[in-house]
Coordinates of C-alpha atoms and ligand atoms in Angstrom, one line a residue:
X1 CA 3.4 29.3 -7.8
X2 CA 3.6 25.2 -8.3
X3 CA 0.9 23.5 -7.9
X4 CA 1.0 20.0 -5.6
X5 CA 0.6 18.5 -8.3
X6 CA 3.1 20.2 -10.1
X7 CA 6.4 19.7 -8.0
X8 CA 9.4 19.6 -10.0
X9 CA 11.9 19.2 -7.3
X10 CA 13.2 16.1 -7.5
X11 CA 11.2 13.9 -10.2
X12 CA 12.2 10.4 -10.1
X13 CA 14.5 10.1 -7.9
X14 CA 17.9 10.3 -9.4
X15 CA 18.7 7.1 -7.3
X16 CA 16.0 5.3 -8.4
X17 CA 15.5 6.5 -11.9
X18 CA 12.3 6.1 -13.4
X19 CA 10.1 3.1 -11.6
X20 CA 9.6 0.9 -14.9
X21 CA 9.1 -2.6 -13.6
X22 CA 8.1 -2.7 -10.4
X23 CA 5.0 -4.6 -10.8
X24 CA 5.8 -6.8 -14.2
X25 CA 7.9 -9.7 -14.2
X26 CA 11.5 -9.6 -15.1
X27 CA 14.0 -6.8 -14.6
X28 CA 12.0 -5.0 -17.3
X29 CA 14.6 -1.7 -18.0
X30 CA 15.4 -0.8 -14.4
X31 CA 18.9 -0.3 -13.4
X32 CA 20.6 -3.3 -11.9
X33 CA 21.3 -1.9 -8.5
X34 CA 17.5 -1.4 -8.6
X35 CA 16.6 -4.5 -9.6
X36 CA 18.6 -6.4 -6.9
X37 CA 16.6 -4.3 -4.4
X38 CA 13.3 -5.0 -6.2
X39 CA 13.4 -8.4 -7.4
X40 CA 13.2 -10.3 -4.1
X41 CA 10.3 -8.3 -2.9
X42 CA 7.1 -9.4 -2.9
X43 CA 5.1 -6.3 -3.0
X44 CA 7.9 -4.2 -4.6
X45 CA 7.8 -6.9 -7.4
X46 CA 4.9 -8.3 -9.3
X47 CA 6.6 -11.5 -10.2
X48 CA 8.5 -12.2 -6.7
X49 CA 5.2 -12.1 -4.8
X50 CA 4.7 -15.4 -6.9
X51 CA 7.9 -16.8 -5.3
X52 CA 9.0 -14.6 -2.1
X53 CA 7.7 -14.3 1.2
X54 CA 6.7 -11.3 3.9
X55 CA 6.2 -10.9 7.6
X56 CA 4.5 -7.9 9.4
X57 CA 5.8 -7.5 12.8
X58 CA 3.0 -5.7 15.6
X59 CA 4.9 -3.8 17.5
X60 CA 3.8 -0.5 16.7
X61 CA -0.2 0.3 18.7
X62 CA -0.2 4.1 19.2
X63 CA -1.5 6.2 16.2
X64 CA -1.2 10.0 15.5
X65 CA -4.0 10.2 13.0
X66 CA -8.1 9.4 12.5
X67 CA -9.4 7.9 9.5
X68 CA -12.9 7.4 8.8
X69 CA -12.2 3.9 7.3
X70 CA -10.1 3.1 11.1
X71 CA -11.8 1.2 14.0
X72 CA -9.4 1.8 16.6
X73 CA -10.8 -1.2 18.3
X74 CA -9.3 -3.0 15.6
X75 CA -6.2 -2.6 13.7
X76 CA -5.0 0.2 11.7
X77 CA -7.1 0.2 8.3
X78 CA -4.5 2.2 6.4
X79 CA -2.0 -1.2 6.4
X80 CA -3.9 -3.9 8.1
X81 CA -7.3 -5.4 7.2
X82 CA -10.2 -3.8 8.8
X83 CA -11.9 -6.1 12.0
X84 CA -8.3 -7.4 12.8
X85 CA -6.8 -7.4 15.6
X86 CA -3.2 -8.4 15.9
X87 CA -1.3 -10.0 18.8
X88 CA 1.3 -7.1 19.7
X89 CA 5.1 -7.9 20.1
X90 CA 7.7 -5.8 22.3
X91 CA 10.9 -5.1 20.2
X92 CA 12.5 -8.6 21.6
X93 CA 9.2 -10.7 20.8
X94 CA 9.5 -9.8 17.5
X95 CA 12.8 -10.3 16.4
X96 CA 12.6 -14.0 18.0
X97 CA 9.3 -14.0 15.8
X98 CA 11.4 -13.0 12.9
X99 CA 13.9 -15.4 13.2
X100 CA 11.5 -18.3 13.7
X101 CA 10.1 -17.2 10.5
X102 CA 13.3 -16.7 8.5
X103 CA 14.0 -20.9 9.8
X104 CA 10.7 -22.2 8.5
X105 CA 10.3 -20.3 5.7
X106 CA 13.4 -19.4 4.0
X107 CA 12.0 -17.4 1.4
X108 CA 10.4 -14.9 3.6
X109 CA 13.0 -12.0 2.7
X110 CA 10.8 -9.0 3.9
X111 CA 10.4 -7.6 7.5
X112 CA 7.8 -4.5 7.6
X113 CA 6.5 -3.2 10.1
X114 CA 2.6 -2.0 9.6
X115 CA 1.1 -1.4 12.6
X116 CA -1.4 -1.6 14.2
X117 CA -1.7 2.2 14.8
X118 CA 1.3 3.7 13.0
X119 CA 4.8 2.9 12.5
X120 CA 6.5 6.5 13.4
X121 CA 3.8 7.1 16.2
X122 CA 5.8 4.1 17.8
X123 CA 9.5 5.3 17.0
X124 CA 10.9 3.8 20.0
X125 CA 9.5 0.5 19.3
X126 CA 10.1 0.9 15.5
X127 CA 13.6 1.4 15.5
X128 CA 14.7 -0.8 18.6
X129 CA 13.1 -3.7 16.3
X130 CA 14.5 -2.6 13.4
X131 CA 17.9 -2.7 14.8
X132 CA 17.6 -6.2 16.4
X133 CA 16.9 -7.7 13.3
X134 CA 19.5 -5.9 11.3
X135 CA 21.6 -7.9 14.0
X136 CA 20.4 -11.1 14.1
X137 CA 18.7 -11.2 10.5
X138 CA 21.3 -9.0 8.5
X139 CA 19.6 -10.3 5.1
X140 CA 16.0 -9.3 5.8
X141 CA 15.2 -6.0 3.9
X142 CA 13.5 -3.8 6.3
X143 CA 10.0 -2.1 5.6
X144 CA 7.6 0.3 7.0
X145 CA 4.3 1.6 6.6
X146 CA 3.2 5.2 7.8
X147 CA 0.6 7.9 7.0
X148 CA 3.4 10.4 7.0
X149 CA 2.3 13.0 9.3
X150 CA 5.9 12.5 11.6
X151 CA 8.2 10.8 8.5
X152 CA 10.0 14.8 7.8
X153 CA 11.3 14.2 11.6
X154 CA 12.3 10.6 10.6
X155 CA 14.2 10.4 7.4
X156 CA 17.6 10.5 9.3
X157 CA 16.5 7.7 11.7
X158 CA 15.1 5.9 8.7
X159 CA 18.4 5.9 6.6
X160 CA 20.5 5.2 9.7
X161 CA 18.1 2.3 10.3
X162 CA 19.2 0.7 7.0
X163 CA 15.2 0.8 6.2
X164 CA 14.8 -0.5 2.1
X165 CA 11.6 0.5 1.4
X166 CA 8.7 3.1 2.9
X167 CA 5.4 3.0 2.5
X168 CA 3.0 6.3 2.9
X169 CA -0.6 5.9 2.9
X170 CA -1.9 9.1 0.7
X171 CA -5.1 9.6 -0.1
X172 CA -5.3 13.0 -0.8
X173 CA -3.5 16.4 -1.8
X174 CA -6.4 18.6 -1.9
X175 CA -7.1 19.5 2.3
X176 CA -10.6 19.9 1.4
X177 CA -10.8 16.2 0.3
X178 CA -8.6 15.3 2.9
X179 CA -11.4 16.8 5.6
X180 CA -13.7 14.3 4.4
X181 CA -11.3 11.4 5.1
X182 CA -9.7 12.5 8.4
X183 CA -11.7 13.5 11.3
X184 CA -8.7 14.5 13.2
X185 CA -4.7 14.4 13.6
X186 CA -2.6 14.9 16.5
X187 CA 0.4 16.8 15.1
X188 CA 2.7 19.2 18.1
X189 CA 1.0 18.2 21.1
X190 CA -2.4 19.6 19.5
X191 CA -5.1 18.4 17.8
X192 CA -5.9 19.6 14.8
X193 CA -9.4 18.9 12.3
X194 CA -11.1 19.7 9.9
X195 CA -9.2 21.4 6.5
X196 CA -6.3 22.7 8.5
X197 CA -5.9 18.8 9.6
X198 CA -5.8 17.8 6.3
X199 CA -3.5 21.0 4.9
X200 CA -0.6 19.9 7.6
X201 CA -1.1 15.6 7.0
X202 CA -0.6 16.4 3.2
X203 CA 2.1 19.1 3.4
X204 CA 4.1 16.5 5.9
X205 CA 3.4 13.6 3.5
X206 CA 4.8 15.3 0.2
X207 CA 7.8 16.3 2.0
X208 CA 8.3 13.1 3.6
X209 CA 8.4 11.7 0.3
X210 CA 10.5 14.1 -1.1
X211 CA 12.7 13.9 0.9
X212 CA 13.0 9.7 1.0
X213 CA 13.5 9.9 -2.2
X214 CA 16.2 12.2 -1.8
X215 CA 18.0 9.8 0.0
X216 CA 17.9 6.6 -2.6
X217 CA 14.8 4.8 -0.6
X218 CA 12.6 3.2 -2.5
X219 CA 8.9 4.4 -1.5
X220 CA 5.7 2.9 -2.1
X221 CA 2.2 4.8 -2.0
X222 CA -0.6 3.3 -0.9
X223 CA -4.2 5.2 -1.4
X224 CA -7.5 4.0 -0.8
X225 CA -10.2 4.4 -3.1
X226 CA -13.7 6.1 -1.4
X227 CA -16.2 6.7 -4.2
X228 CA -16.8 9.9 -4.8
X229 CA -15.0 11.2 -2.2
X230 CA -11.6 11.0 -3.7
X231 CA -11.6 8.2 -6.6
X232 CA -11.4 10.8 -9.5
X233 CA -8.7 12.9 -7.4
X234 CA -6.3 9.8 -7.2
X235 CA -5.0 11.2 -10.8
X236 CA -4.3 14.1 -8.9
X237 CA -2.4 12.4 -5.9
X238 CA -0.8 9.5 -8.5
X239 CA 1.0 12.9 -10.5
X240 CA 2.1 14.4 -7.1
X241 CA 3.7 11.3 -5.7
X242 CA 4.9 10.3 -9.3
X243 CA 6.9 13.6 -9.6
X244 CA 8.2 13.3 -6.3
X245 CA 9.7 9.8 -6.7
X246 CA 7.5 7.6 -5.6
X247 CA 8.1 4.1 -7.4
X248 CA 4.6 2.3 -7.3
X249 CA 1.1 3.6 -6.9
X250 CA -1.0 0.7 -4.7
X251 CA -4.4 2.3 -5.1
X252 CA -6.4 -0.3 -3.0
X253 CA -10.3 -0.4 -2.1
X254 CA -12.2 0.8 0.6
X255 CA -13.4 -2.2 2.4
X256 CA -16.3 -1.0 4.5
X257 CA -18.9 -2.9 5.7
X258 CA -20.8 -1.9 8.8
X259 CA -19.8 -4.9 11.3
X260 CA -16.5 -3.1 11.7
X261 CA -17.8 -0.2 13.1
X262 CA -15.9 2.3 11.2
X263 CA -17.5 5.6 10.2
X264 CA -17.6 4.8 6.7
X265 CA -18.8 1.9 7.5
X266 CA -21.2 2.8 9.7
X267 CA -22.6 5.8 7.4
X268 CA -22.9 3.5 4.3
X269 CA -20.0 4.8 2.1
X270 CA -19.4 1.6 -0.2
X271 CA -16.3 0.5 -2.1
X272 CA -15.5 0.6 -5.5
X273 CA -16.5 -2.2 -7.6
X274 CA -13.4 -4.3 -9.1
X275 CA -14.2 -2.4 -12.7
X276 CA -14.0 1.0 -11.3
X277 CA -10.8 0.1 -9.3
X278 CA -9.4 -1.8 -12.5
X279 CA -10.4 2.1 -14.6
X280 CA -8.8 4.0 -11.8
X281 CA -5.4 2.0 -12.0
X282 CA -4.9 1.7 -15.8
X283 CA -5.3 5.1 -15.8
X284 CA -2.9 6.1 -13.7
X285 CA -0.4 3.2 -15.2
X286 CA 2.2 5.1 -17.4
X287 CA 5.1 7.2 -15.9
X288 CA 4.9 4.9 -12.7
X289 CA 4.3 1.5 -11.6
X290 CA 0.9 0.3 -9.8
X291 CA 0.7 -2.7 -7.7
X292 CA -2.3 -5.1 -8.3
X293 CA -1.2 -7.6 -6.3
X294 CA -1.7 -6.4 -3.2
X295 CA -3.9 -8.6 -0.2
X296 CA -4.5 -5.3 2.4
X297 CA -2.7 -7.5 5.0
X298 CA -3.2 -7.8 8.7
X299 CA -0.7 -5.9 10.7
X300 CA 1.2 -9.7 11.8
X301 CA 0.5 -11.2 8.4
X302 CA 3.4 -13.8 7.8
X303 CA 3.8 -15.8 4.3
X304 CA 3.3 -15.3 1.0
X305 CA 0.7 -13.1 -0.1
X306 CA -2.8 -14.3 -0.1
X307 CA -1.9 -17.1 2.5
X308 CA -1.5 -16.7 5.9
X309 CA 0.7 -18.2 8.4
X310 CA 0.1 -16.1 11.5
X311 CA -1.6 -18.8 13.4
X312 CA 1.7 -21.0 12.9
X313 CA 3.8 -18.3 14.8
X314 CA 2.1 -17.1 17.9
X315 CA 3.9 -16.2 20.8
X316 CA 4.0 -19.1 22.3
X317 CA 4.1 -21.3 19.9
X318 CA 7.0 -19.7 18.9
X319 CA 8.4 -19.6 22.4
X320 CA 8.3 -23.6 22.0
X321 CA 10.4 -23.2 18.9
X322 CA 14.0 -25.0 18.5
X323 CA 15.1 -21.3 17.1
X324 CA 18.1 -21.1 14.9
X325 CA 19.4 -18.6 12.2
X326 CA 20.9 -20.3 9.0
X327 CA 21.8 -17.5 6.9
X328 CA 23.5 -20.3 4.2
X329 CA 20.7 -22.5 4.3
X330 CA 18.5 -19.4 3.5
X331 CA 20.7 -18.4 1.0
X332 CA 20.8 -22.0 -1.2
X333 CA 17.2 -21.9 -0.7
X334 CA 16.8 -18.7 -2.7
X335 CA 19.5 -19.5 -5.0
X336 CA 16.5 -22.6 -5.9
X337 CA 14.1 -20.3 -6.2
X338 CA 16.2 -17.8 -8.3
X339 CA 17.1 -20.9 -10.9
X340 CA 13.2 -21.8 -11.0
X341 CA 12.3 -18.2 -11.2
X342 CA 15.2 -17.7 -15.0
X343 CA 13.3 -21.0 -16.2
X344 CA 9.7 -19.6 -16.0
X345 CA 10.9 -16.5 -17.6
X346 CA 12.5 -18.5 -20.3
X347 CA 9.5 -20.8 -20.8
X348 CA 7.0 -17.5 -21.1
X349 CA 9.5 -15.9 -23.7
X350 CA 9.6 -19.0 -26.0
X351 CA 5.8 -19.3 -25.8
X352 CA 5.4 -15.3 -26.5
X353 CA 7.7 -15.4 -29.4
X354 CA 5.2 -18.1 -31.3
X355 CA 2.2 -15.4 -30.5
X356 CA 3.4 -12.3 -30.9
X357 CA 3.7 -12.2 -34.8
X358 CA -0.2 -13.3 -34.5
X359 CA -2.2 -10.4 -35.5
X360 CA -4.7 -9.9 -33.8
X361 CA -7.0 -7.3 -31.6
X362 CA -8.1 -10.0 -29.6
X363 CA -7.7 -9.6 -25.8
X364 CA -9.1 -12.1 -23.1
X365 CA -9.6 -12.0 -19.1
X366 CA -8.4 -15.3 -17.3
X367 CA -9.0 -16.5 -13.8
X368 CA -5.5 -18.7 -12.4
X369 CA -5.8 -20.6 -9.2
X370 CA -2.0 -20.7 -8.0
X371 CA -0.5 -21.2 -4.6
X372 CA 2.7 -19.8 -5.8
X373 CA 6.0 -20.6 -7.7
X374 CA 4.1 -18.8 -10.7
X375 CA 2.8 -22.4 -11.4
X376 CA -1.3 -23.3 -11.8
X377 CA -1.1 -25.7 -8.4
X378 CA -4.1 -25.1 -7.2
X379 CA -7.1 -26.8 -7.4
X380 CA -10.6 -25.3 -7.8
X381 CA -12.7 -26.3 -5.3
X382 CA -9.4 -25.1 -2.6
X383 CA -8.6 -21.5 -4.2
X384 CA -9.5 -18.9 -1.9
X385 CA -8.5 -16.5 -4.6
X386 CA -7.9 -16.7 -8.6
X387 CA -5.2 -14.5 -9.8
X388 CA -6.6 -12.9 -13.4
X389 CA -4.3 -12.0 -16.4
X390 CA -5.0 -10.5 -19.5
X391 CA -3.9 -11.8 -22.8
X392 CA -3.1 -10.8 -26.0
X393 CA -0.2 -10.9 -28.9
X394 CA 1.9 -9.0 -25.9
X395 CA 1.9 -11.7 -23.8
X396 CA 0.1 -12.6 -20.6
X397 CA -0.2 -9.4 -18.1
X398 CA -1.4 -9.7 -14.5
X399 CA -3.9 -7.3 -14.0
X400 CA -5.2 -8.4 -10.7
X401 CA -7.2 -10.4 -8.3
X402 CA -10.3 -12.1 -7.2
X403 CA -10.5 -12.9 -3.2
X404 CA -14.0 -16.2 -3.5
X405 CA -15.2 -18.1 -0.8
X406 CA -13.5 -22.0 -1.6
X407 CA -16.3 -23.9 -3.2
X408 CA -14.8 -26.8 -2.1
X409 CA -15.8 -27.3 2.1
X410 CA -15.1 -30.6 4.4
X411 CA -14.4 -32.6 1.2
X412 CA -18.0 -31.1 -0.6
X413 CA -18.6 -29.1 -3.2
X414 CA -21.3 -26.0 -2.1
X415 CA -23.7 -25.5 -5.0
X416 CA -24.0 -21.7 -3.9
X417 CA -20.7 -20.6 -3.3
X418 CA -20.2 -21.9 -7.4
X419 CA -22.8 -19.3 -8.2
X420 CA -20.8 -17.3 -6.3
X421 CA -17.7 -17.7 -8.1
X422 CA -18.9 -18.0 -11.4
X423 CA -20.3 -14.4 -11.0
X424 CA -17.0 -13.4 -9.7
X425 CA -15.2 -14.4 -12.6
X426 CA -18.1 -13.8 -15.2
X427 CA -15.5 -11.6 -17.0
X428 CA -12.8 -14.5 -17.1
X429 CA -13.2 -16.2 -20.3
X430 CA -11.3 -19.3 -19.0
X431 CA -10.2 -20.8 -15.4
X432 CA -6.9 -22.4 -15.5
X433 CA -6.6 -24.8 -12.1
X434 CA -4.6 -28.0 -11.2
X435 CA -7.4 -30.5 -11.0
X436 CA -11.4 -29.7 -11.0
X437 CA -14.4 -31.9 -10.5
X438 CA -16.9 -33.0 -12.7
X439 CA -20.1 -30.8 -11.0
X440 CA -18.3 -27.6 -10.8
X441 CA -16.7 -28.1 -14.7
X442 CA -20.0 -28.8 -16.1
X443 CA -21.4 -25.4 -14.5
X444 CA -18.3 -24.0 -15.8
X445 CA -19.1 -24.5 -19.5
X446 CA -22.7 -24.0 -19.2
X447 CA -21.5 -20.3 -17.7
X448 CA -19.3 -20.1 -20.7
X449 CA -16.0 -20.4 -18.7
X450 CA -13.6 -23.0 -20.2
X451 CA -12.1 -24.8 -17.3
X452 CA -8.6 -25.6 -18.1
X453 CA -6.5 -28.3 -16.5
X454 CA -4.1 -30.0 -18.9
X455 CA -1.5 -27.4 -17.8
X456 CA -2.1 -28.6 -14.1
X457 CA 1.7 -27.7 -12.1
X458 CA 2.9 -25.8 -15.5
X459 CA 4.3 -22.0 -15.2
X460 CA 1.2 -19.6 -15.5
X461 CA 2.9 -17.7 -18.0
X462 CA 3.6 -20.0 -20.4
X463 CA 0.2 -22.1 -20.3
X464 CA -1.9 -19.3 -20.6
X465 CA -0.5 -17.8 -23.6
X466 CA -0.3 -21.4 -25.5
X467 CA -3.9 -21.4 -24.5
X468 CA -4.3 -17.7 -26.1
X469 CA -2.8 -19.3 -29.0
X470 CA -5.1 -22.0 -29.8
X471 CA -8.2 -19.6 -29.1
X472 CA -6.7 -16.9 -31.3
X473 CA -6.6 -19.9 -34.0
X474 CA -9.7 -21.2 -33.3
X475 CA -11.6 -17.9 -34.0
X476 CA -9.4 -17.3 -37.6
X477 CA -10.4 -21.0 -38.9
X478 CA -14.1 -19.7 -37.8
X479 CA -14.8 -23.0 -35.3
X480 CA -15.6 -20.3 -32.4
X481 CA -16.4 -16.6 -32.5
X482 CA -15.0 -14.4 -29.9
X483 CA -17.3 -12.2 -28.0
X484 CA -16.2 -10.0 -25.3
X485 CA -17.4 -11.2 -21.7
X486 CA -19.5 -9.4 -19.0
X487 CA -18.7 -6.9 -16.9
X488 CA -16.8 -7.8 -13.7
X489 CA -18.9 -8.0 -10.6
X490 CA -18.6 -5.7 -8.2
X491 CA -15.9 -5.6 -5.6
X492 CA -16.8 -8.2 -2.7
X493 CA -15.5 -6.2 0.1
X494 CA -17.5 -7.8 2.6
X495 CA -16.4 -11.3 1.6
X496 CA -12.5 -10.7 1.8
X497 CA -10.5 -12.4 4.2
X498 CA -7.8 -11.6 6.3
X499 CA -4.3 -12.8 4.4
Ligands
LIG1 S1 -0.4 -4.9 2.6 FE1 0.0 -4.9 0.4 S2 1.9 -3.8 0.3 FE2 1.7 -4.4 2.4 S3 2.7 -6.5 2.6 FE3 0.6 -6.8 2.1 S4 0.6 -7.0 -0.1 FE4 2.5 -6.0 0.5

């Protein structure tokens, strides 16, 4: 018999071939038609989150399943940010929501739609918005998020729909783990719990994906990672998805902190710390893609990720708005960003080729406050978030983030939140930011964390291996000595905010 984990049916989708790039920068070796599906998403792609905007629409409350890390007080925790609670659109709210949006910020380019409950325990609400945008907004690529248990009844609806890319929140294959996760689903007009609740949601979730991937959509797995309840057995669900077609793995981290009133929360599961998480994803990287990048958004997040714009588009302030769909003025825009986007590439490629005949073992962490463009414009005392890479004679790989309180507040620097940060990115061996004050830099250095600002509005890329350079040089002339750098701290769940 095959095993779950096993399935040979239909490994990498024959439409998508096998998911190579869907988290690096540049087209990498995926197939062009691929590519141009990829490369102007923001999850989807690791690089066009740097340049590329989203926008959740809320029109979706009901859900058909319980999770043990969901407050139904609050919005769903499977795609939205735990102890949120979105303002929830009818179908027509939304797409007026969408094109105010697409007016003011042309590079949003994504329209998902991620709750609050579940997107297919909603389909009437679903599809009616998807199909208003496709009219109004015929360039946005359409999104959703689901836990699977009704996507077998949906795929038709879903292709007809013109929907781009799905995402299914798995975080199990083996029922008995599943029981631990999911209290209950409502599947049929019953309710079921307990291992048999767990057997159907993961039986309806492989052959949801299956069968997505039959039909040329591009899917996206999300999983969250609950100490030893199922963070070795993510292997397990990463080679079932894999072989099914998925084409990235987002294995994301419990946030659970007992203010949200969840029962993890509540019964004092913790998350993972950022080193387990970072162990968990490298070994799953390989045959597919994982996402690092990804923020857990709030079910109306709007922007790019890591900021959010929400507040700017409320219903009634977007009411107010002079609404007006300019599909060219969208489209020179982009054509900007595209240009921008082929000279960061370039610049990264030129510095790479004077580093990678180095030789050298040497690897190093950096920290990277950014507010986008893939350029260090951000100063330290306003990054709510550093972005880290890892160098070596390969280049400069993004390996994920760091969500910090700003240590800059009201024009003030606050002595504790530096601690704070410094601790957060005591694995970093250098911070690259825009501009930095004196206090903070000097705090810096006596931490042993070079704060770097000549490359202030420079591409990330590029700056951070010419950096890697000179340090590589420095340690083979003997004027420093490389040593390796803590151990990362552990994962802040209860400081993140909502993005
Ligand atoms: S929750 Fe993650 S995958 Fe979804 S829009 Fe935000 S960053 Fe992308």
């Amino acid at each position: 018999m095959q095993s779950i984990t096993e399935h040979k049916g239909c490994r990498a989708s024959a439409k998508t071939g096998r998911a190579s790039c869907g988290s690096q920068a540049g087209r990498g070796d995926l197939p062009v038609e691929i590519w141009e599906r990829v490369k102007n998403h923001p999850c989807y792609s690791e690089d066009a989150h740097h340049h590329y905007a989203r926008m959740h629409v809320a029109v979706a409350p009901a859900c058909n399943i319980q999770c043990n890390y969901c407050n139904r007080k609050y919005d769903c925790a499977n795609e939205s940010r735990p102890g949120v609670v979105s303002e929830k659109l009818t179908p027509e709210q939304a797409v007026r929501k969408v094109i105010a949006v697409a007016t003011t910020i042309p590079q949003m380019t994504v329209l998902g739609i991620a709750g609050p409950g579940d997107a297919l325990a909603n389909p009437a609400k679903t599809f009616k918005t998807l199909a208003l945008v496709t009219e109004a907004a015929p360039d946005i690529k359409l999104c959703l998020s689901t836990n699977g248990l009704a996507l077998p009844d949906y795929v038709d609806t879903i292709v007809r729909a013109k929907v781009d890319h799905v995402t299914i929140t798995i975080n199990m294959v083996d029922p008995e783990i599943g029981a631990k996760i999911y209290p209950w689903i409502f599947f049929n007009h019953k309710r079921y719990t307990g291992i048999e609740a767990a057997r159907i949601l993961t039986n309806r979730q492989l052959q949801g994906l299956e069968m997505l991937s039959e039909r040329g959509i591009l899917c996206k797995i999300n999983s969250v990672m609950i100490p030893n309840i199922n963070d070795d057995h993510l292997v397990e669900v990463n080679k079932a998805v894999t072989s099914r077609g998925a084409f990235l793995h987002n294995i994301m981290p419990l946030i659970s902190v007992p203010e949200h009133g969840t029962a993890f929360g509540l019964n004092g599961q913790r998350g993972p710390t950022a080193q387990e998480l970072k162990t968990l994803q490298d070994a799953c990287e390989g045959k597919i893609n994982m996402m690092r990048h990804c923020r857990q958004c709030r079910a109306d997040a709007v922007g790019l990720l890591g900021e959010d714009r929400s507040a700017e588009f409320t219903s009634d302030q977007v009411m107010k708005m002079d609404v007006h769909y300019d599909l060219e003025m969208r489209k020179a825009y982009q054509k900007r960003v595209e240009n921008e986007r082929v000279s960061k590439v370039a610049a990264g490629q030129k510095e790479l080729a004077g580093v990678s005949g180095e030789m050298s073992a040497i690897t190093v962490l950096v920290a990277v406050a950014t507010k986008g463009s893939g350029l260090i414009n951000e100063h330290f005392g306003h990054a709510n978030e550093f972005q880290l890479y890892e160098l070596s004679t390969s280049g400069a790989k993004f390996v994920g983030l760091r969500r910090v309180e700003g240590y800059c507040q009201a024009g003030y620097g606050e002595e504790d939140r530096l601690s704070v940060i410094m601790r957060d990115i005591r694995d970093c061996h250098a911070v690259f930011v825009a501009k930095i004050g004196g206090c903070p830099k000097s705090g810096l250095i006596k931490a042993g964390i070079e704060p770097v600002d000549q490359f202030a509005y420079e591409y990330i890329e590029k700056s951070t291996i010419a950096w890697f350079r000179a340090y590589v040089g420095k340690v083979k002339r003997g004027e420093i000595q490389h040593v390796q750098r803590g151990v990362p701290p552990r994962w802040p769940g209860d400081r993140i905010s909502a993005a």
